[in-house]
Short mmCIF file of C-alpha atoms in Angstrom, two decimals:
data_model
loop_
_atom_site.label_atom_id
_atom_site.label_comp_id
_atom_site.label_asym_id
_atom_site.label_seq_id
_atom_site.Cartn_x
_atom_site.Cartn_y
_atom_site.Cartn_z
CA MET A 1 31.05 6.52 -28.55
CA THR A 2 29.57 10.24 -28.39
CA GLU A 3 31.60 12.96 -27.10
CA GLN A 4 28.97 13.62 -24.54
CA TYR A 5 29.27 10.19 -23.15
CA GLN A 6 33.18 10.19 -23.12
CA ARG A 7 32.97 13.68 -20.92
CA LEU A 8 30.21 12.15 -18.65
CA LYS A 9 32.61 9.03 -18.27
CA GLN A 10 35.67 11.26 -17.26
CA GLN A 11 33.71 13.02 -14.77
CA PHE A 12 32.24 10.08 -13.30
CA ILE A 13 35.49 8.03 -13.07
CA ALA A 14 37.00 10.98 -11.28
CA LYS A 15 34.64 10.54 -8.45
CA LYS A 16 36.12 7.98 -6.32
CA ALA A 17 34.08 7.58 -3.21
CA TRP A 18 30.54 5.83 -3.87
CA GLN A 19 28.85 8.63 -2.07
CA ASP A 20 29.98 10.95 -4.90
CA LYS A 21 29.17 8.60 -7.58
CA TYR A 22 25.56 8.19 -6.44
CA ARG A 23 25.07 11.87 -5.91
CA GLU A 24 26.11 12.12 -9.65
CA ILE A 25 23.79 9.53 -10.51
CA MET A 26 20.86 11.05 -8.90
CA LEU A 27 21.78 14.55 -10.50
CA LEU A 28 22.29 13.03 -13.93
CA GLY A 29 18.66 11.35 -13.35
CA LYS A 30 17.07 14.70 -12.85
CA GLN A 31 18.36 15.58 -16.52
CA LEU A 32 16.47 12.45 -18.01
CA PRO A 33 13.48 13.57 -19.88
CA LYS A 34 10.28 12.64 -18.33
CA LEU A 35 8.27 9.99 -20.22
CA PRO A 36 4.74 11.27 -20.79
CA ALA A 37 2.04 9.57 -18.55
CA GLU A 38 0.38 7.94 -21.74
CA LEU A 39 3.65 6.34 -22.72
CA LYS A 40 3.87 4.70 -19.08
CA VAL A 41 1.92 1.67 -20.05
CA ASP A 42 2.07 -1.97 -19.03
CA HIS A 43 3.47 -3.21 -22.40
CA ALA A 44 6.34 -0.81 -22.17
CA LYS A 45 7.51 -2.12 -18.83
CA VAL A 46 10.79 -3.93 -18.40
CA ASN A 47 10.10 -7.37 -16.91
CA GLY A 48 11.52 -8.26 -13.44
CA CYS A 49 11.95 -4.98 -11.87
CA GLU A 50 11.22 -4.07 -8.08
CA SER A 51 10.89 -0.50 -9.51
CA ASN A 52 8.98 0.52 -12.58
CA VAL A 53 10.88 0.92 -15.68
CA TRP A 54 9.35 1.87 -18.92
CA LEU A 55 11.31 1.37 -22.04
CA TYR A 56 11.14 2.18 -25.82
CA VAL A 57 13.90 1.34 -28.30
CA ASP A 58 13.41 2.76 -31.68
CA PHE A 59 15.40 3.36 -34.93
CA ASP A 60 15.55 6.83 -36.55
CA GLU A 61 15.23 6.07 -40.35
CA SER A 62 16.56 9.41 -41.43
CA GLU A 63 19.58 9.74 -39.02
CA LYS A 64 20.12 5.92 -39.07
CA HIS A 65 20.61 5.75 -35.51
CA ILE A 66 19.16 4.25 -32.29
CA VAL A 67 16.85 6.21 -30.04
CA VAL A 68 16.24 4.90 -26.42
CA THR A 69 13.51 6.55 -24.49
CA ALA A 70 13.01 5.31 -20.87
CA ASP A 71 11.93 6.39 -17.47
CA SER A 72 11.59 4.97 -14.10
CA ASP A 73 9.99 5.79 -10.52
CA THR A 74 13.38 5.52 -8.76
CA ARG A 75 16.16 8.08 -8.77
CA ILE A 76 18.96 5.95 -9.03
CA VAL A 77 17.61 3.89 -11.85
CA LYS A 78 16.66 7.08 -13.91
CA GLY A 79 20.36 8.20 -13.51
CA LEU A 80 21.51 4.99 -14.81
CA ILE A 81 19.23 5.16 -17.80
CA TYR A 82 20.54 8.59 -18.46
CA ILE A 83 23.95 7.09 -18.66
CA ILE A 84 23.00 4.22 -20.97
CA SER A 85 21.05 6.51 -23.12
CA THR A 86 24.12 8.91 -23.36
CA LEU A 87 26.17 5.86 -24.28
CA VAL A 88 23.86 4.73 -26.99
CA ASN A 89 21.84 7.46 -28.38
CA GLY A 90 22.87 8.91 -31.71
CA LEU A 91 25.00 5.88 -32.51
CA THR A 92 24.49 3.48 -35.61
CA VAL A 93 23.38 -0.08 -35.19
CA ASP A 94 26.93 -1.20 -36.16
CA GLU A 95 28.32 1.04 -33.74
CA ILE A 96 26.00 -0.12 -30.91
CA LYS A 97 27.22 -3.72 -31.80
CA ARG A 98 30.76 -2.83 -30.95
CA ILE A 99 29.76 -1.32 -27.44
CA ASN A 100 29.77 -3.62 -24.66
CA ILE A 101 27.51 -2.07 -22.10
CA GLN A 102 28.77 -4.38 -19.40
CA THR A 103 32.36 -3.23 -19.77
CA GLU A 104 31.18 0.42 -19.93
CA PHE A 105 29.14 -0.21 -16.40
CA ASN A 106 32.43 -2.07 -15.12
CA GLU A 107 34.60 0.73 -15.99
CA LEU A 108 32.08 3.25 -14.28
CA GLY A 109 32.25 1.05 -11.20
CA LEU A 110 28.52 0.30 -11.53
CA LEU A 111 28.64 -3.44 -12.63
CA GLN A 112 26.42 -4.34 -9.81
CA HIS A 113 23.57 -2.72 -11.69
CA LEU A 114 23.98 -5.11 -14.43
CA SER A 115 23.91 -8.33 -12.41
CA PRO A 116 21.25 -10.69 -13.15
CA SER A 117 19.04 -9.74 -10.08
CA ARG A 118 15.49 -8.65 -10.35
CA GLY A 119 16.27 -5.38 -8.56
CA ASN A 120 16.59 -2.46 -11.06
CA GLY A 121 16.11 -3.92 -14.58
CA ILE A 122 19.28 -2.25 -15.89
CA LEU A 123 20.40 -5.56 -17.31
CA ALA A 124 17.14 -5.82 -19.07
CA ILE A 125 17.52 -2.56 -20.54
CA ALA A 126 20.85 -3.26 -21.76
CA ASP A 127 19.70 -6.59 -23.34
CA ALA A 128 16.86 -4.92 -24.99
CA ILE A 129 19.19 -2.43 -26.70
CA THR A 130 21.62 -5.08 -27.90
CA GLN A 131 18.78 -7.36 -29.11
CA PHE A 132 17.23 -4.40 -31.01
CA ALA A 133 20.67 -3.80 -32.65
CA ILE A 134 20.96 -7.38 -33.71
CA GLN A 135 17.54 -7.46 -35.15
CA THR A 136 17.65 -4.30 -36.98
CA ASP A 137 20.83 -5.39 -38.77
CA ASP A 138 18.88 -8.39 -39.93
CA MET B 1 21.78 -5.25 26.26
CA LEU B 2 22.32 -8.88 26.56
CA ASP B 3 25.59 -9.97 25.13
CA ASN B 4 25.34 -12.69 22.27
CA GLN B 5 28.99 -12.72 21.16
CA LYS B 6 29.15 -16.38 22.01
CA ILE B 7 26.21 -17.22 19.64
CA ARG B 8 27.73 -14.71 16.93
CA SER B 9 30.98 -16.45 17.08
CA GLN B 10 29.33 -19.69 15.93
CA PHE B 11 28.71 -18.29 12.62
CA PRO B 12 31.58 -18.23 10.23
CA PHE B 13 29.71 -15.91 7.83
CA PHE B 14 30.63 -13.07 10.01
CA LYS B 15 34.45 -13.59 10.01
CA HIS B 16 34.30 -13.56 6.22
CA THR B 17 32.49 -10.31 5.68
CA GLU B 18 32.34 -6.75 6.99
CA SER B 19 28.69 -6.29 5.82
CA VAL B 20 25.93 -6.11 8.15
CA TYR B 21 23.43 -8.74 7.67
CA LEU B 22 19.86 -7.83 8.41
CA ASP B 23 18.00 -9.89 5.97
CA ASN B 24 17.11 -13.01 8.03
CA GLY B 25 13.61 -13.14 7.05
CA ALA B 26 15.01 -13.98 3.56
CA THR B 27 17.25 -16.65 5.12
CA THR B 28 19.48 -17.15 8.13
CA GLN B 29 23.11 -17.65 8.21
CA LYS B 30 24.34 -21.08 9.22
CA PRO B 31 26.30 -22.07 12.35
CA GLN B 32 29.57 -24.03 12.22
CA ASN B 33 27.86 -27.21 13.50
CA VAL B 34 25.43 -27.26 10.60
CA ILE B 35 28.18 -26.76 8.04
CA ASP B 36 30.26 -29.58 9.82
CA ALA B 37 27.30 -31.94 9.72
CA ILE B 38 26.83 -31.54 6.06
CA THR B 39 30.56 -31.86 5.23
CA GLU B 40 30.86 -34.79 7.60
CA PHE B 41 27.95 -36.63 5.95
CA TYR B 42 29.41 -36.15 2.49
CA THR B 43 33.02 -36.99 3.60
CA CYS B 44 32.21 -39.98 5.82
CA HIS B 45 28.65 -41.41 5.55
CA ASN B 46 27.38 -40.91 2.24
CA ALA B 47 24.73 -43.49 1.59
CA ASN B 48 21.05 -43.67 0.62
CA VAL B 49 18.29 -44.05 3.11
CA HIS B 50 15.71 -46.65 3.63
CA ARG B 51 17.54 -49.27 1.47
CA GLY B 52 20.62 -51.24 1.22
CA VAL B 53 21.65 -53.54 4.12
CA SER B 54 25.22 -52.04 4.48
CA GLU B 55 26.15 -50.47 7.69
CA PHE B 56 26.57 -47.12 5.79
CA ALA B 57 22.94 -47.33 4.74
CA SER B 58 21.73 -47.96 8.25
CA ASN B 59 23.70 -45.45 9.82
CA THR B 60 22.51 -42.81 7.47
CA THR B 61 18.96 -43.96 7.90
CA ALA B 62 19.36 -43.72 11.53
CA LEU B 63 20.67 -40.08 11.42
CA TYR B 64 17.83 -39.02 8.94
CA GLU B 65 15.10 -40.52 11.14
CA GLN B 66 16.74 -39.03 14.25
CA ALA B 67 16.35 -35.59 12.61
CA ARG B 68 12.83 -36.22 12.12
CA THR B 69 12.51 -37.22 15.87
CA LYS B 70 14.54 -34.03 16.88
CA LEU B 71 11.99 -31.73 14.89
CA ALA B 72 8.99 -33.62 16.41
CA GLN B 73 10.29 -33.03 19.80
CA PHE B 74 11.21 -29.33 18.99
CA CYS B 75 7.49 -28.80 17.71
CA GLN B 76 5.94 -31.10 20.40
CA VAL B 77 4.48 -33.50 17.93
CA ASP B 78 4.82 -37.20 16.89
CA ALA B 79 7.71 -38.20 14.38
CA GLU B 80 4.90 -39.91 12.31
CA GLN B 81 3.29 -36.36 11.76
CA ILE B 82 6.35 -35.02 9.83
CA VAL B 83 6.72 -35.29 6.06
CA TRP B 84 10.01 -33.86 4.78
CA THR B 85 9.57 -31.39 1.84
CA LYS B 86 12.02 -29.08 -0.04
CA GLY B 87 10.53 -26.08 2.01
CA ALA B 88 7.42 -24.33 3.15
CA THR B 89 6.42 -23.62 -0.31
CA GLU B 90 6.53 -27.24 -1.41
CA ALA B 91 4.56 -28.18 1.92
CA ILE B 92 1.85 -25.59 1.10
CA ASN B 93 1.68 -26.78 -2.57
CA LEU B 94 1.57 -30.24 -1.43
CA VAL B 95 -1.70 -29.69 0.59
CA ALA B 96 -3.19 -27.42 -1.97
CA SER B 97 -2.86 -29.83 -4.78
CA SER B 98 -3.92 -32.97 -2.99
CA ILE B 99 -6.96 -32.01 -1.31
CA ASP B 100 -9.34 -31.54 -4.24
CA ALA B 101 -11.57 -34.32 -3.02
CA HIS B 102 -12.59 -32.20 -0.12
CA ILE B 103 -13.20 -28.95 -1.80
CA GLU B 104 -16.41 -28.45 -3.81
CA LYS B 105 -17.84 -25.84 -6.06
CA ASP B 106 -19.08 -23.03 -4.08
CA ASP B 107 -16.92 -24.11 -0.94
CA VAL B 108 -15.08 -21.05 0.59
CA ILE B 109 -11.22 -20.75 1.15
CA ILE B 110 -10.01 -18.11 3.69
CA ILE B 111 -6.51 -16.45 3.82
CA SER B 112 -5.33 -13.16 5.24
CA SER B 113 -4.23 -10.02 3.69
CA LEU B 114 -0.76 -10.50 4.82
CA GLU B 115 0.09 -13.74 3.26
CA HIS B 116 3.31 -14.54 1.20
CA HIS B 117 2.70 -15.47 -2.55
CA ALA B 118 3.41 -18.95 -1.65
CA ASN B 119 0.28 -19.08 0.63
CA ILE B 120 -1.85 -17.20 -1.91
CA VAL B 121 -1.39 -18.75 -5.29
CA PRO B 122 -1.58 -22.53 -4.52
CA TRP B 123 -5.04 -21.53 -3.18
CA GLN B 124 -6.05 -19.54 -5.96
CA THR B 125 -5.13 -22.29 -8.32
CA LEU B 126 -7.18 -24.85 -6.12
CA CYS B 127 -10.23 -22.54 -6.38
CA LYS B 128 -9.55 -22.34 -10.11
CA ARG B 129 -9.76 -26.19 -10.28
CA THR B 130 -12.66 -26.73 -7.80
CA GLY B 131 -14.81 -23.79 -8.24
CA ALA B 132 -14.38 -22.70 -4.85
CA THR B 133 -13.93 -18.92 -3.90
CA LEU B 134 -10.96 -17.21 -2.17
CA HIS B 135 -11.87 -14.63 0.54
CA ILE B 136 -9.28 -12.56 2.27
CA LEU B 137 -9.19 -11.49 6.02
CA PRO B 138 -8.69 -7.63 6.27
CA ILE B 139 -6.20 -5.52 7.64
CA ASP B 140 -5.95 -1.96 8.99
CA ALA B 141 -4.20 0.84 7.25
CA ASN B 142 -0.84 0.00 9.21
CA GLY B 143 -1.17 -3.62 8.15
CA VAL B 144 -2.66 -5.27 11.36
CA LEU B 145 -5.10 -7.95 10.97
CA ASN B 146 -8.71 -6.82 12.03
CA LEU B 147 -9.57 -9.74 14.28
CA ASP B 148 -13.14 -8.83 14.87
CA VAL B 149 -13.91 -8.83 11.19
CA SER B 150 -11.85 -11.84 10.63
CA LEU B 151 -13.76 -13.77 13.22
CA ALA B 152 -16.97 -12.63 11.89
CA MET B 153 -16.20 -13.64 8.41
CA ILE B 154 -15.06 -17.18 9.54
CA ASN B 155 -18.44 -17.41 11.40
CA THR B 156 -20.79 -16.35 8.55
CA LEU B 157 -18.61 -17.66 5.44
CA LYS B 158 -18.07 -20.93 7.07
CA PRO B 159 -14.77 -21.66 4.98
CA LYS B 160 -13.95 -25.35 4.22
CA LEU B 161 -10.25 -24.59 4.48
CA MET B 162 -8.29 -21.50 6.09
CA ALA B 163 -4.70 -21.03 5.53
CA ILE B 164 -2.87 -18.12 7.39
CA SER B 165 0.54 -17.26 8.29
CA HIS B 166 1.82 -17.37 11.92
CA ALA B 167 3.91 -14.15 11.34
CA SER B 168 4.11 -11.78 8.25
CA ASN B 169 7.27 -12.06 6.36
CA THR B 170 6.93 -8.32 5.36
CA LEU B 171 5.91 -6.56 8.58
CA GLY B 172 6.80 -9.03 11.25
CA ASN B 173 3.43 -9.15 12.72
CA ILE B 174 2.34 -11.87 14.86
CA LEU B 175 -1.12 -12.99 13.78
CA PRO B 176 -3.73 -13.93 16.36
CA ILE B 177 -3.70 -17.60 15.06
CA GLN B 178 -5.09 -19.31 18.07
CA SER B 179 -8.12 -17.21 17.99
CA LEU B 180 -8.53 -17.65 14.35
CA LEU B 181 -7.79 -21.63 14.46
CA ASP B 182 -10.24 -21.81 17.33
CA ALA B 183 -13.03 -20.20 15.19
CA ALA B 184 -12.17 -22.29 12.05
CA HIS B 185 -12.31 -25.59 13.93
CA ALA B 186 -15.60 -24.65 15.60
CA ILE B 187 -17.06 -24.75 12.11
CA ASN B 188 -14.98 -28.01 11.02
CA ALA B 189 -12.72 -26.12 8.81
CA ILE B 190 -9.40 -27.68 7.51
CA THR B 191 -6.64 -25.42 8.75
CA LEU B 192 -3.10 -24.84 7.73
CA VAL B 193 -0.55 -22.39 9.28
CA ASP B 194 2.38 -21.00 7.25
CA GLY B 195 5.14 -21.00 10.03
CA ALA B 196 8.02 -19.90 7.69
CA GLN B 197 8.99 -16.87 9.57
CA ALA B 198 7.69 -17.78 12.95
CA MET B 199 9.74 -20.85 13.67
CA GLN B 200 13.02 -19.04 14.28
CA HIS B 201 11.49 -16.60 16.84
CA LEU B 202 8.56 -18.28 18.44
CA ARG B 203 9.13 -22.14 18.62
CA PRO B 204 5.45 -22.85 18.80
CA ASN B 205 3.99 -25.77 20.39
CA ILE B 206 2.22 -27.23 17.17
CA ARG B 207 0.27 -29.91 19.02
CA ALA B 208 -1.28 -27.16 21.31
CA LEU B 209 -2.07 -25.00 18.22
CA ASN B 210 -4.09 -27.97 17.07
CA CYS B 211 -4.10 -26.79 13.34
CA ASP B 212 -4.38 -29.69 10.73
CA PHE B 213 -1.14 -28.52 8.92
CA TYR B 214 1.79 -26.51 9.69
CA VAL B 215 4.58 -25.74 7.26
CA LEU B 216 8.15 -24.59 7.88
CA SER B 217 11.52 -23.95 5.94
CA ALA B 218 14.81 -25.21 7.43
CA HIS B 219 16.97 -22.49 5.89
CA LYS B 220 14.85 -19.73 8.09
CA MET B 221 16.01 -21.67 11.04
CA PHE B 222 19.80 -21.97 10.68
CA GLY B 223 19.56 -25.02 8.48
CA PRO B 224 20.33 -25.70 4.95
CA THR B 225 18.14 -24.38 2.02
CA GLY B 226 16.07 -27.09 0.11
CA VAL B 227 14.50 -28.76 3.32
CA GLY B 228 11.22 -28.07 4.89
CA ALA B 229 8.47 -29.99 6.65
CA LEU B 230 5.00 -30.34 6.49
CA ILE B 231 3.59 -31.03 10.08
CA ALA B 232 0.09 -32.79 9.97
CA LYS B 233 -2.30 -34.47 12.36
CA PRO B 234 -2.54 -38.24 11.35
CA HIS B 235 -6.09 -37.68 10.29
CA SER B 236 -5.24 -34.72 8.44
CA LEU B 237 -2.72 -36.56 6.33
CA SER B 238 -5.51 -39.11 5.27
CA LEU B 239 -7.46 -36.18 3.72
CA LEU B 240 -4.72 -35.73 1.02
CA SER B 241 -4.55 -37.71 -2.17
CA THR B 242 -1.06 -39.15 -3.14
CA TYR B 243 1.01 -36.19 -4.45
CA GLN B 244 4.05 -37.69 -6.20
CA THR B 245 4.53 -41.45 -6.77
CA GLY B 246 7.82 -43.63 -7.24
CA GLY B 247 10.44 -44.89 -5.08
CA GLU B 248 10.35 -44.69 -1.27
CA MET B 249 6.55 -44.23 -1.00
CA ILE B 250 5.75 -47.60 -2.77
CA GLU B 251 4.56 -50.55 -0.95
CA ARG B 252 4.21 -52.98 -3.82
CA VAL B 253 4.25 -52.52 -7.53
CA SER B 254 3.13 -54.82 -10.59
CA PHE B 255 2.73 -53.69 -14.29
CA ASN B 256 -1.26 -53.76 -13.53
CA GLU B 257 -1.39 -52.15 -10.15
CA SER B 258 0.44 -50.37 -7.41
CA SER B 259 -0.01 -49.88 -3.63
CA PHE B 260 1.44 -47.18 -1.46
CA ARG B 261 2.74 -46.91 2.14
CA GLN B 262 0.31 -45.17 4.65
CA GLY B 263 1.08 -42.19 6.62
CA ASN B 264 3.87 -39.54 6.20
CA ALA B 265 5.78 -42.25 4.01
CA ARG B 266 2.95 -41.68 1.37
CA PHE B 267 4.39 -38.27 0.65
CA GLU B 268 8.25 -39.00 0.55
CA ALA B 269 8.71 -40.29 -2.87
CA GLY B 270 12.14 -40.54 -4.36
CA THR B 271 15.55 -40.10 -2.54
CA PRO B 272 15.11 -37.19 -0.26
CA ASN B 273 17.53 -34.30 0.50
CA ILE B 274 19.42 -36.32 2.99
CA ALA B 275 22.48 -33.98 3.60
CA GLY B 276 19.83 -31.31 4.13
CA VAL B 277 17.91 -32.94 6.71
CA ILE B 278 21.05 -33.99 8.35
CA GLY B 279 22.15 -30.21 8.37
CA PHE B 280 18.75 -29.37 9.58
CA SER B 281 19.09 -31.85 12.47
CA ALA B 282 22.42 -29.84 13.58
CA ALA B 283 20.46 -26.63 13.12
CA LEU B 284 17.87 -28.03 15.67
CA ASP B 285 20.55 -28.94 18.07
CA PHE B 286 21.80 -25.34 17.74
CA MET B 287 18.46 -23.77 18.36
CA GLY B 288 18.29 -26.06 21.49
CA SER B 289 21.58 -24.89 22.76
CA SER B 290 21.99 -23.35 26.29
CA GLU B 291 23.32 -19.86 24.50
CA MET B 292 20.06 -20.04 22.46
CA ALA B 293 17.95 -20.09 25.65
CA THR B 294 18.42 -16.13 26.02
CA GLN B 295 18.01 -15.64 22.32
CA LEU B 296 14.64 -14.41 22.28
CA ALA B 297 15.37 -11.85 25.04
CA VAL B 298 18.44 -10.59 22.94
CA GLU B 299 16.30 -10.26 19.96
CA LYS B 300 13.32 -8.53 21.67
CA ALA B 301 15.81 -6.04 23.25
CA LEU B 302 17.48 -5.43 19.90
CA TYR B 303 14.30 -4.97 18.15
CA GLN B 304 13.11 -2.18 20.62
CA TYR B 305 16.53 -0.62 20.17
CA THR B 306 16.12 -0.71 16.31
CA LEU B 307 12.75 0.68 16.51
CA ASN B 308 13.72 3.46 18.87
CA ALA B 309 16.63 4.48 16.63
CA LEU B 310 14.39 4.54 13.60
CA LYS B 311 11.59 6.55 15.28
CA GLN B 312 14.15 9.26 15.93
CA ILE B 313 14.69 9.80 12.21
CA ASP B 314 12.26 12.43 10.76
CA GLY B 315 10.35 11.09 7.77
CA ILE B 316 10.60 7.55 8.47
CA LYS B 317 7.27 5.66 8.30
CA ILE B 318 7.04 2.03 9.81
CA TYR B 319 4.25 -0.35 9.00
CA GLY B 320 2.79 -3.15 10.85
CA ASP B 321 1.94 -4.03 14.42
CA LEU B 322 5.06 -2.75 16.28
CA ASN B 323 4.20 -4.26 19.60
CA ASN B 324 3.59 -7.96 18.57
CA ASN B 325 6.46 -8.58 16.25
CA ILE B 326 9.16 -11.20 15.66
CA GLY B 327 11.68 -8.75 14.94
CA THR B 328 11.03 -7.53 11.37
CA ILE B 329 10.86 -3.72 10.54
CA SER B 330 9.33 -2.62 7.41
CA PHE B 331 9.66 1.17 6.58
CA ASN B 332 9.95 3.90 4.11
CA TYR B 333 11.67 7.38 4.00
CA LYS B 334 9.26 10.19 2.95
CA ASP B 335 8.38 9.59 -0.60
CA GLU B 336 11.55 8.18 -1.61
CA HIS B 337 11.47 4.88 -3.48
CA ASN B 338 12.44 1.91 -1.30
CA LEU B 339 14.83 0.76 -4.05
CA ASP B 340 16.79 4.08 -3.96
CA VAL B 341 17.24 3.86 -0.11
CA ALA B 342 17.99 0.03 -0.27
CA THR B 343 20.71 0.71 -2.91
CA LEU B 344 22.48 3.25 -0.91
CA LEU B 345 22.45 1.07 2.17
CA ASP B 346 23.93 -1.65 0.01
CA GLN B 347 26.72 0.50 -1.02
CA ALA B 348 27.46 1.09 2.81
CA GLY B 349 27.59 -2.63 3.36
CA ILE B 350 24.12 -2.93 5.08
CA ILE B 351 22.01 -5.94 3.62
CA VAL B 352 18.34 -5.45 3.83
CA ARG B 353 15.66 -6.44 1.63
CA SER B 354 13.46 -3.97 -0.33
CA GLY B 355 10.34 -4.20 -2.58
CA ASN B 356 7.22 -6.12 -2.29
CA HIS B 357 8.65 -9.13 -0.16
CA CYS B 358 6.69 -11.64 -2.41
CA THR B 359 3.46 -9.88 -0.88
CA GLN B 360 2.20 -7.74 -3.69
CA PRO B 361 -1.24 -7.85 -2.44
CA LEU B 362 -0.26 -6.67 0.90
CA ILE B 363 2.00 -3.99 -0.47
CA ASN B 364 -0.91 -2.79 -2.75
CA LEU B 365 -3.24 -2.41 0.41
CA LEU B 366 -0.56 -0.42 2.05
CA GLY B 367 -0.41 1.85 -0.76
CA VAL B 368 3.28 1.92 -1.45
CA ALA B 369 5.52 0.81 -4.10
CA GLY B 370 7.36 -1.48 -1.57
CA THR B 371 9.15 -1.20 1.72
CA ILE B 372 12.69 -1.57 3.20
CA ARG B 373 12.67 -4.35 5.48
CA VAL B 374 15.25 -5.03 8.35
CA SER B 375 14.74 -8.57 9.82
CA LEU B 376 16.74 -9.57 12.87
CA SER B 377 18.13 -12.79 14.24
CA CYS B 378 19.95 -14.05 17.23
CA TYR B 379 23.45 -13.11 16.02
CA ASN B 380 22.71 -9.36 15.23
CA ASN B 381 24.07 -7.00 17.67
CA VAL B 382 23.97 -3.23 18.88
CA ASP B 383 26.99 -2.68 16.38
CA ASP B 384 24.87 -3.93 13.33
CA ILE B 385 22.06 -1.54 14.18
CA ASP B 386 24.26 1.43 15.00
CA ARG B 387 26.04 0.88 11.54
CA PHE B 388 22.71 0.62 9.67
CA ILE B 389 21.44 3.67 11.35
CA VAL B 390 24.50 5.62 10.36
CA ALA B 391 24.25 4.23 6.70
CA LEU B 392 20.56 5.20 6.66
CA LYS B 393 21.25 8.86 7.77
CA GLN B 394 23.79 9.05 5.16
CA ALA B 395 21.47 7.79 2.47
CA ILE B 396 18.88 10.21 3.46
CA GLU B 397 21.60 13.01 3.24
CA LEU B 398 22.35 11.96 -0.28
CA LEU B 399 18.59 11.86 -1.29
CA ASP B 400 17.49 15.00 0.54
#
């Protein structure tokens, strides 16, 4: 896990009230780099979202780590994407396989966003990253 | 404001949660007598219907058929007009997939812009099979059906079939269905009304409506999930080919040929959802109870209370026909995404629906990503609405 994520997690866990957590999520969402319009295409959309989520999972050959790029039209989902990308970006495939995104979201008090509902697509993003890691290893 | 504590106290759900339940368009909570009826059936009476000579079997059959009679009385039709299905969706699919013989290439089928996916896709599929064309009755910018244009469309296009909802699940609008049905009948169109949302609030006299088919879902009427009904005129049922075969609907079978029962029995193949139907029967008792007599007035007052409170918040945009409504309010706050607002409401324990509400074409016509939907029922009270408004203001504060 990157130091950046560890810091984010400490700050986040310190916020006890859900209002403070969500204020933080939306602030983090503002830091998420905007996806260029030409990348917001249908084939990059995550299925089953009430909001639009565009997702790209790539492998940086020279650095040997995974790069997640994603965007959404909702502020909370943007924030959650920022948290996930801070968690996984810069890690090797092996490191990613050792991470349990569900456990992390549970510890952040955000597990409901990884429930199998059609609402926000965070589960689909987590699944896509895990699948990518498994396939890249093969 | 009228007191509905007596009704609310019959719903154990509210003793087990602090949450405010405002998602009644999706499904209603269940009163104790419905839960008891289902438990009692499985505990004391469980047997199959329409077979077996045991006392159990005949008691169960009697309970099951009593439910049919009760629903018939509730809707002012005859028991033989009721086909049990697993819901309104199955009832629409039953009609749409069994009426090919009466739909020809170049025929027109009409639906409205306000339809739920379940009253769009089955007709789209029928059109693909038969070569018929689907036409859509238009709405204005707020989502209100344009009646003049709709009537003109019916008169000029002369549809073979018209399928419309009684009330919009997304906006709560009550559609002017009697005018539409009269126009459709004047040109001999086959008509279907999707009453999934209306039944809980409007209790229509289906005989008076005079449509060929009316569909409903028990779970939106305080009954269990997995039960619904197709209510049809006897002649209308005869327009449909056999939908599913086997069990129950059989008259005689040999390895060479089989014959089927007539009327509603022809559409009830297999062991039905017996406990569900018996639970629905109890829900109809609840709906007919004396406390419920004032329910509509309570709901109307609460609807106005909610509308007024929402209108006082700057930046709230409400869609639909606000005067002619079953108590369902669809809104957005400024340009904020409905999912952001709904997520913050959920955190505050307010259960609403957000998104496209299974009406993607309608949401596209309104030009939004979705809406937040508050749908009321008989057990909601002023406290629910006050808590919702406080939570909404808090959400807005976080978003601004």
